[in-house]
XYZ file of C-alpha atoms in Angstrom:
282
model
C -8.038 -5.243 1.222
C -6.434 -7.090 4.080
C -3.029 -6.314 2.534
C -0.510 -5.395 5.193
C 1.081 -1.920 5.295
C 4.393 -0.426 6.082
C 4.117 3.275 6.780
C 7.678 4.377 5.845
C 7.185 2.373 2.612
C 3.739 3.902 1.986
C 2.568 0.757 0.387
C 1.544 -2.858 0.766
C 4.735 -4.861 0.338
C 3.517 -8.438 0.847
C 0.754 -8.074 -1.767
C 3.377 -8.000 -4.554
C 6.197 -10.092 -3.084
C 4.399 -13.083 -1.708
C 2.621 -14.133 -4.968
C 5.965 -14.080 -6.680
C 7.595 -16.161 -3.952
C 4.714 -18.711 -3.955
C 4.700 -19.093 -7.759
C 8.442 -19.507 -8.146
C 8.878 -21.610 -5.034
C 6.434 -24.013 -6.503
C 8.192 -23.953 -9.924
C 11.702 -24.406 -8.482
C 10.599 -26.721 -5.584
C 11.994 -24.549 -2.765
C 11.733 -25.586 0.843
C 10.017 -23.367 3.435
C 13.225 -21.797 4.677
C 14.332 -20.881 1.186
C 10.904 -19.362 0.411
C 10.803 -17.321 3.664
C 14.333 -16.021 2.909
C 13.289 -14.923 -0.521
C 10.161 -13.264 0.918
C 12.113 -11.318 3.536
C 14.592 -10.187 0.956
C 11.869 -8.965 -1.303
C 9.792 -7.220 1.280
C 12.870 -5.617 2.891
C 13.900 -4.268 -0.590
C 10.418 -2.995 -1.281
C 10.223 -1.101 2.081
C 13.684 0.526 1.718
C 13.143 1.680 -1.886
C 9.659 2.861 -1.001
C 11.126 4.873 1.867
C 13.682 6.469 -0.457
C 10.929 7.355 -2.975
C 9.083 8.927 -0.048
C 6.082 11.230 0.244
C 7.130 13.345 -2.651
C 6.629 10.297 -4.862
C 3.437 9.278 -3.155
C 1.912 12.787 -3.169
C 2.689 13.161 -6.878
C 0.284 10.446 -7.451
C 2.376 7.265 -7.591
C 1.437 4.121 -5.646
C 4.463 2.569 -3.858
C 2.764 -0.862 -3.813
C 3.288 -0.956 -7.583
C 6.527 0.954 -7.907
C 8.759 -0.100 -4.995
C 6.871 -3.315 -4.915
C 8.105 -4.210 -8.369
C 11.647 -3.887 -7.227
C 11.077 -5.877 -4.034
C 9.456 -8.675 -5.978
C 12.360 -8.572 -8.513
C 14.817 -9.036 -5.606
C 12.901 -12.013 -4.371
C 12.606 -13.587 -7.840
C 16.393 -13.009 -8.411
C 17.168 -14.820 -5.170
C 14.958 -17.779 -6.030
C 16.315 -18.065 -9.632
C 19.869 -17.771 -8.332
C 20.843 -14.844 -10.527
C 24.355 -13.502 -10.394
C 24.917 -9.931 -9.079
C 25.216 -8.672 -12.589
C 22.110 -10.367 -13.736
C 20.168 -9.126 -10.700
C 21.267 -5.511 -11.621
C 19.931 -6.020 -15.156
C 16.710 -7.441 -13.789
C 16.309 -4.243 -11.715
C 16.972 -2.191 -14.820
C 14.363 -4.143 -16.763
C 11.659 -3.781 -14.037
C 12.482 -0.070 -13.562
C 11.179 0.692 -17.056
C 7.933 -1.059 -16.319
C 7.180 -0.213 -12.745
C 4.135 2.009 -12.522
C 0.892 2.565 -10.596
C -1.113 5.748 -10.029
C -3.285 6.668 -7.064
C -6.105 7.860 -9.343
C -7.016 4.159 -9.608
C -7.913 3.946 -5.879
C -11.549 2.870 -5.581
C -11.401 0.813 -8.804
C -10.190 -2.581 -9.879
C -7.058 -0.768 -11.101
C -5.647 -0.495 -7.555
C -5.456 -4.293 -6.843
C -4.296 -4.688 -10.429
C -1.232 -2.741 -9.455
C -0.058 -5.626 -7.212
C -0.542 -8.272 -9.870
C 1.074 -6.088 -12.590
C 4.150 -5.523 -10.432
C 4.439 -9.130 -9.606
C 4.166 -10.154 -13.262
C 6.654 -7.505 -14.366
C 9.115 -8.735 -11.681
C 8.964 -12.328 -12.873
C 9.247 -11.378 -16.522
C 12.247 -9.043 -15.793
C 14.030 -11.661 -13.745
C 13.428 -14.410 -16.391
C 14.835 -12.117 -19.101
C 17.858 -11.260 -16.987
C 18.480 -14.975 -16.335
C 18.730 -15.314 -20.170
C 21.328 -12.565 -20.199
C 18.943 -9.853 -21.460
C 20.731 -6.615 -20.578
C 19.578 -3.259 -19.363
C 21.022 -0.195 -17.613
C 22.473 -1.487 -14.349
C 22.116 1.570 -12.111
C 18.483 2.054 -13.036
C 17.398 3.592 -9.751
C 20.023 6.357 -9.292
C 21.288 7.183 -12.826
C 20.511 10.306 -14.694
C 16.953 10.037 -16.047
C 16.622 6.834 -13.911
C 13.658 5.782 -11.865
C 14.316 8.166 -8.946
C 14.827 11.201 -11.183
C 11.780 10.590 -13.164
C 9.339 9.636 -10.417
C 9.145 12.774 -8.114
C 11.925 11.758 -5.821
C 12.961 14.629 -3.560
C 16.687 13.940 -3.774
C 17.011 12.593 -0.238
C 18.171 9.117 0.786
C 17.155 8.516 4.447
C 19.800 6.802 6.506
C 17.392 4.247 7.711
C 16.768 3.104 4.097
C 20.398 2.096 3.430
C 21.942 1.553 6.876
C 22.473 -1.907 8.551
C 21.469 -4.027 5.544
C 21.238 -7.621 6.726
C 21.428 -6.523 10.311
C 18.462 -4.321 11.097
C 15.281 -5.404 9.394
C 12.541 -2.899 8.659
C 9.916 -5.541 7.717
C 9.304 -6.211 11.384
C 7.390 -2.876 11.601
C 4.726 -4.048 9.117
C 1.172 -3.229 10.282
C -2.041 -5.251 9.919
C -5.591 -4.189 9.282
C -8.651 -4.670 11.429
C -10.991 -3.471 8.774
C -11.203 -4.417 5.039
C -10.540 -0.856 3.727
C -7.844 1.587 3.102
C -5.448 1.802 6.004
C -5.714 5.583 5.947
C -9.287 5.243 7.358
C -8.341 2.998 10.250
C -7.473 5.611 12.843
C -10.873 7.275 12.447
C -12.708 4.004 12.454
C -10.929 2.790 15.547
C -11.726 6.171 17.319
C -15.355 5.860 16.287
C -15.497 2.292 17.522
C -14.133 3.359 20.854
C -16.623 6.232 21.139
C -19.465 3.911 20.145
C -18.489 1.213 22.652
C -18.283 3.666 25.552
C -21.274 5.892 24.877
C -24.946 5.696 24.011
C -25.371 7.502 20.581
C -28.631 8.563 19.166
C -27.849 8.840 15.434
C -31.027 10.964 14.810
C -29.565 13.789 16.981
C -26.260 14.053 15.111
C -26.046 17.235 13.073
C -22.340 17.053 12.093
C -19.421 14.797 12.438
C -15.981 16.479 11.939
C -12.982 14.323 11.239
C -9.453 15.781 11.196
C -6.701 13.985 9.515
C -3.312 14.646 7.990
C -3.806 16.430 4.689
C -1.947 13.809 2.752
C -4.859 11.480 3.189
C -7.371 13.831 1.547
C -6.256 12.695 -1.910
C -6.207 9.028 -0.892
C -9.435 8.027 0.904
C -11.787 10.961 0.908
C -14.424 10.045 -1.705
C -17.401 11.901 -0.418
C -20.154 10.056 -2.184
C -18.879 6.664 -3.297
C -21.065 4.731 -5.722
C -19.448 1.314 -5.666
C -18.113 -1.119 -3.048
C -14.549 -0.409 -4.184
C -15.013 3.357 -3.771
C -16.576 2.743 -0.311
C -13.253 1.408 0.830
C -11.811 4.931 0.261
C -14.388 7.138 1.948
C -14.155 8.763 5.349
C -17.693 9.842 5.111
C -19.336 6.567 4.155
C -17.260 4.313 6.350
C -18.021 6.669 9.291
C -21.710 6.131 8.711
C -21.300 2.380 8.185
C -19.504 1.782 11.562
C -21.979 4.084 13.415
C -24.818 2.105 11.952
C -23.460 -1.106 13.198
C -22.062 -2.514 9.953
C -19.255 -5.036 10.383
C -16.297 -3.260 8.761
C -14.063 -6.292 9.025
C -16.146 -8.279 6.376
C -15.019 -7.552 2.841
C -18.551 -7.985 1.584
C -19.832 -5.157 3.765
C -18.424 -2.810 1.130
C -20.917 -3.049 -1.725
C -23.076 -0.885 -4.083
C -26.155 -1.281 -1.888
C -24.539 0.374 1.159
C -23.664 3.354 -1.019
C -27.308 4.068 -1.739
C -28.935 3.020 1.475
C -30.767 6.162 2.667
C -30.062 5.470 6.347
C -26.310 5.282 5.612
C -26.202 8.188 3.283
C -28.052 10.456 5.811
C -25.186 10.183 8.223
C -22.608 10.189 5.408
C -23.700 13.625 4.252
C -23.204 15.020 7.773
C -19.469 14.042 7.844
C -16.937 16.927 7.225
C -13.258 15.941 6.754
C -10.597 18.522 7.434
C -6.873 18.349 6.699
C -4.633 19.079 9.705
C -0.843 18.629 9.173
C -0.275 18.750 12.953
C -1.706 15.151 12.966
C 0.990 12.601 12.077
C 0.765 10.941 8.606
C 0.787 7.490 10.167
């Protein structure tokens, strides 16, 4: 869960693209510059397609890491395998019929599986296209294509298509301080600041109210997580964890034991999370 994030992509682009680049760079003996170029192409493609899919796609329950990520990884693989333009379009068509990932998997092993699944589908689609396996070549925008069938709002933002090869969006990638969902980080950083600048008697706390953009309520608001994976998606539990001095940067801090610790759950149950759309989504 230290995957990086791009907030107009609404996903974790490197988690899908980099494994594809590393695997194929080894197979085809690429030098570092060639590998970096393929990585940038893949991540940039993922970010731009994710931005086109937008919040309507994300709020419908799709996970851009898996969906737009599959297209980005396919772009990177097509570059490394030196596909023609026509073959690359067919590779996109093939991956479009496989790209999937739903947010109901958050808090389970299904979520990280999204990244591996997307990477695998990208390599398979590119390999098939290199063998002249054909598919629909305008798979994103055609009638009953990927956009039409995956809760796209019909809008193509200018930033998603302008200045290709000149203005790079990947430079706005964000990195995590804590090993949990990026949606929790603003609250955790605020709590950390309060804790560092005040003396807090946890026994005197009667309620903690967190306000966040409503879009995050269906992402990382598991009230009573029971596993370490679920803990990574809980405002209430992570609030208690950081206030109780648990190191949120360590991946092994999120475990089943912390979910049932009575000291932790006592504060957890005093946390109320409220949606407020006046707060920015990112």
